[in-house]
Amino acid sequence: MKQTLTFTRPIIASTESKFNGEAFDASVEAFENHEYLKAFYALLDSINGDFRKKYGNVQGNEFKIPHGSIVVTIRLDDEKLMITAPFVGLSEKGRIPLLRQVAGLNFNAMDLAMIYLRGDELFFEYSCPIQLIQPYKIYYVLEEICRTGDKYDDEFETKFGAKRIYEPKVTPYSAKDVDNIYEALQLSCKECMEAVKYFEPARKYGFIWNIIGTTLMKFMYFAHPQGQLLNDMQRAIRELDRDDIPLPDITAQGKAVVEKLQKMTKEELAEDLYYVETLIPSKRRSNLQNIQDNFEDSYKRISAYMEEEDYMTACVMMLYKFYEMYYYNNLQEDVNRVVVKVLEKTSAQAWEEAAPVLYEAMEAIMEDELDEWDEEEEEEEEEGGDGFDMNSYMKNVQAVQQQMMQNMQQMMQGDGMQEYLQQVQVLQQKMLSGKMSVEEYTAKVQELAAKNFGN
C-alpha cells in the first residue's frame, strides 16, 4: 500500500447542525420565569424552526413529528406534558424474546421515558407536570426516545418479526446516486483488502485496524445508510474498540465486515439508501474546542511522525481521525470546508505527497487558523486557474505546437505571427487568472492557429 484511500464526495454535502442556541437559551429563560408554554415553543424552535408550523395543530398544543420509523406525539396543556411514540407491534413467533429485550431496555438503556405494552403494540411514553418541563430534561427525553427507536426498530423486525406500527416516509436515493455509491463502496472495499493484504505478512495489526476503521467510517460518510445496514455498521465500528479480545481477532472480525459489504448486490445496498425526516439528530453538534480536544493526543504523535518523515503512518492516522470526526459529529461548515478540500486534494495520492497537505489542514484546525488556511487555498486556486495543472498545460501547449508546426513553417508571415502571439498571450493571461480553463484555452489557441495558419 503506497497511497492514501480514494476520496468520495458524500451524498449529503453538509450535515451542519440546525440547532439554534439562542432559541434554546430563550427556552431556559422562559422556564425560569415560569412561562412554560413559551419555554416549550422555544425548545422546539431550537431543534428546528419549522417544526411548530409544519407539525403542530392550530391550537398549538399538539405536535406529531416524524422521526425515522416512529412518530413522536407531544401534547401539553396548563397542567401536563405528554410524549408518546409508537414503537413496534408484536408477532406470535418472536413475542417472548422481544418482550425480554424490551424489559432490558427499560431497566438498562432508558432513564426517563419507558416502553409500555398496549395490547399487542409497544409504545414509548413519558409525562410530567407542566411545571417540570425543564428544557435540558425534555430534550433528553426526546433524544432518548428517538435514539432507542432508531437503534432497535429494524433490529427487532429482523430478529423477532416485529411489525412496524408506522411506515416511515422515505425518499429513496436516485438510481444514479445508488450506482455511484455502489461503485465507491466496491473501490473502498478493494483498497481496504489490498491494504490488509499488504500489512498482514508483517503482522502490523495496528495499521490494519486503522484502515478497516477508516473504510467503515468513510462508507458511513459518503453513503449515509439507514435501516438495518446503519445498525450493522454502527455495531461493527463499536466492535473495533473492544479491549477484551486480542487485536488480531478484532481485525479479523472487521475484515469479515468489509468482505460482507463487498459482496452486497446493488439491490441489497439500495434497500437502505434513502432520506428520512428526523426529530433529534443522531450525531452530536460539533464545536472547534471539542474537535481540538479529540485530536490533541493523535496530533502530537502525528507531528512526531512527520518530523521522522514516516509519512505512511502519519497519513493513516490523519485519515482515521478525519473520518472519525464525521462519524461522531454533525460537522460545522468551517471545518467541513477545509477537510473536504484536503481529502479531495490528497485522494489516492502517494504518502509523501499527501502527508504535508493533510498535516497542514489538521494544524489549521488545531491552531484555529481555518480562515487563513482557506485564504491560502483560494490564492493557490486563483494562481492556478480553474483546475489549472501545469503539467496538463504544458502537454496541451506541446500538442498544439506539434499539430501546427508544419503549416506554420510554410505559411506564417512576420506581421501575422506577431499578431498571433499577442492573441495567445491574452488567452494565457485569462487562463492563469482563472477566467478560462485549460480546455477552453487549448480550443481557442487551436481556433487562432487554424484561422491564421491552417490550409
PDB file of N, CA and C in Angstrom, residues 26 33 47 61 71 103 115 122 134 147 180 202 221 230 243 255-256 305 333 391 398 402 408-409 419 421 425:
ATOM      1  N   ALA A  26     -33.388  31.057  25.170  1.00  0.00           N
ATOM      2  CA  ALA A  26     -34.685  31.694  25.422  1.00  0.00           C
ATOM      3  C   ALA A  26     -35.637  30.718  26.104  1.00  0.00           C
ATOM      4  N   ASN A  33     -38.728  31.737  34.278  1.00  0.00           N
ATOM      5  CA  ASN A  33     -39.742  32.760  34.549  1.00  0.00           C
ATOM      6  C   ASN A  33     -41.145  32.166  34.655  1.00  0.00           C
ATOM      7  N   ILE A  47     -34.631  23.190  18.127  1.00  0.00           N
ATOM      8  CA  ILE A  47     -34.354  21.944  17.403  1.00  0.00           C
ATOM      9  C   ILE A  47     -34.529  22.151  15.906  1.00  0.00           C
ATOM     10  N   ASN A  61     -51.127  23.049  20.773  1.00  0.00           N
ATOM     11  CA  ASN A  61     -50.933  22.201  21.952  1.00  0.00           C
ATOM     12  C   ASN A  61     -50.703  20.738  21.621  1.00  0.00           C
ATOM     13  N   VAL A  71     -43.341   8.098  15.011  1.00  0.00           N
ATOM     14  CA  VAL A  71     -43.863   9.459  15.041  1.00  0.00           C
ATOM     15  C   VAL A  71     -44.001   9.864  16.497  1.00  0.00           C
ATOM     16  N   ALA A 103     -37.777  -5.349  28.142  1.00  0.00           N
ATOM     17  CA  ALA A 103     -37.588  -5.214  29.587  1.00  0.00           C
ATOM     18  C   ALA A 103     -36.160  -4.783  29.887  1.00  0.00           C
ATOM     19  N   ILE A 115     -40.936   2.079  27.801  1.00  0.00           N
ATOM     20  CA  ILE A 115     -41.662   1.388  26.744  1.00  0.00           C
ATOM     21  C   ILE A 115     -42.778   0.587  27.399  1.00  0.00           C
ATOM     22  N   LEU A 122     -46.144  -1.922  21.218  1.00  0.00           N
ATOM     23  CA  LEU A 122     -45.246  -1.279  22.171  1.00  0.00           C
ATOM     24  C   LEU A 122     -45.163   0.214  21.870  1.00  0.00           C
ATOM     25  N   GLN A 134     -38.355  21.249  32.269  1.00  0.00           N
ATOM     26  CA  GLN A 134     -37.042  21.890  32.147  1.00  0.00           C
ATOM     27  C   GLN A 134     -36.459  21.550  30.763  1.00  0.00           C
ATOM     28  N   ARG A 147     -33.411   7.990  19.809  1.00  0.00           N
ATOM     29  CA  ARG A 147     -32.215   7.152  19.715  1.00  0.00           C
ATOM     30  C   ARG A 147     -32.567   5.671  19.848  1.00  0.00           C
ATOM     31  N   ASN A 180     -23.448   5.358  -8.072  1.00  0.00           N
ATOM     32  CA  ASN A 180     -22.203   5.998  -7.639  1.00  0.00           C
ATOM     33  C   ASN A 180     -21.744   5.461  -6.284  1.00  0.00           C
ATOM     34  N   ALA A 202       3.575  -8.705   7.780  1.00  0.00           N
ATOM     35  CA  ALA A 202       4.410  -8.118   8.838  1.00  0.00           C
ATOM     36  C   ALA A 202       3.663  -8.056  10.171  1.00  0.00           C
ATOM     37  N   TYR A 221     -19.723   7.989   5.848  1.00  0.00           N
ATOM     38  CA  TYR A 221     -19.603   9.396   5.465  1.00  0.00           C
ATOM     39  C   TYR A 221     -20.207   9.663   4.092  1.00  0.00           C
ATOM     40  N   LEU A 230     -27.434   0.570   8.641  1.00  0.00           N
ATOM     41  CA  LEU A 230     -26.895   1.553   9.579  1.00  0.00           C
ATOM     42  C   LEU A 230     -26.581   0.891  10.917  1.00  0.00           C
ATOM     43  N   ASP A 243     -11.721  -4.003  24.006  1.00  0.00           N
ATOM     44  CA  ASP A 243     -10.396  -4.239  24.590  1.00  0.00           C
ATOM     45  C   ASP A 243     -10.335  -5.555  25.348  1.00  0.00           C
ATOM     46  N   LYS A 255     -12.382  -7.266   9.149  1.00  0.00           N
ATOM     47  CA  LYS A 255     -12.133  -7.696   7.767  1.00  0.00           C
ATOM     48  C   LYS A 255     -13.347  -8.433   7.213  1.00  0.00           C
ATOM     49  N   ALA A 256     -13.967  -9.267   8.046  1.00  0.00           N
ATOM     50  CA  ALA A 256     -15.151 -10.008   7.612  1.00  0.00           C
ATOM     51  C   ALA A 256     -16.302  -9.067   7.278  1.00  0.00           C
ATOM     52  N   TYR A 305       5.704  11.813  13.858  1.00  0.00           N
ATOM     53  CA  TYR A 305       5.894  11.009  12.642  1.00  0.00           C
ATOM     54  C   TYR A 305       6.285  11.885  11.459  1.00  0.00           C
ATOM     55  N   GLU A 333     -19.580  24.015   9.377  1.00  0.00           N
ATOM     56  CA  GLU A 333     -19.212  24.207   7.982  1.00  0.00           C
ATOM     57  C   GLU A 333     -17.788  24.705   7.790  1.00  0.00           C
ATOM     58  N   ASN A 391       1.401  20.620 -15.584  1.00  0.00           N
ATOM     59  CA  ASN A 391       1.773  19.502 -16.467  1.00  0.00           C
ATOM     60  C   ASN A 391       0.780  19.369 -17.614  1.00  0.00           C
ATOM     61  N   GLN A 398       2.249  21.745 -26.018  1.00  0.00           N
ATOM     62  CA  GLN A 398       3.095  20.953 -26.905  1.00  0.00           C
ATOM     63  C   GLN A 398       2.283  20.296 -28.011  1.00  0.00           C
ATOM     64  N   GLN A 402       2.940  20.908 -31.970  1.00  0.00           N
ATOM     65  CA  GLN A 402       3.271  19.823 -32.889  1.00  0.00           C
ATOM     66  C   GLN A 402       2.261  19.738 -34.025  1.00  0.00           C
ATOM     67  N   MET A 408       2.673  26.165 -39.986  1.00  0.00           N
ATOM     68  CA  MET A 408       3.213  27.447 -39.553  1.00  0.00           C
ATOM     69  C   MET A 408       4.518  27.754 -40.281  1.00  0.00           C
ATOM     70  N   GLN A 409       5.369  26.752 -40.412  1.00  0.00           N
ATOM     71  CA  GLN A 409       6.655  26.961 -41.080  1.00  0.00           C
ATOM     72  C   GLN A 409       6.454  27.365 -42.537  1.00  0.00           C
ATOM     73  N   GLU A 419       0.907  39.106 -34.496  1.00  0.00           N
ATOM     74  CA  GLU A 419      -0.476  39.270 -34.029  1.00  0.00           C
ATOM     75  C   GLU A 419      -0.964  37.997 -33.342  1.00  0.00           C
ATOM     76  N   LEU A 421       0.850  35.716 -31.763  1.00  0.00           N
ATOM     77  CA  LEU A 421       1.474  35.573 -30.444  1.00  0.00           C
ATOM     78  C   LEU A 421       0.841  36.502 -29.414  1.00  0.00           C
ATOM     79  N   GLN A 425      -0.980  35.321 -25.960  1.00  0.00           N
ATOM     80  CA  GLN A 425      -0.600  35.843 -24.649  1.00  0.00           C
ATOM     81  C   GLN A 425      -1.824  36.321 -23.859  1.00  0.00           C
TER      82      GLN A 425
END
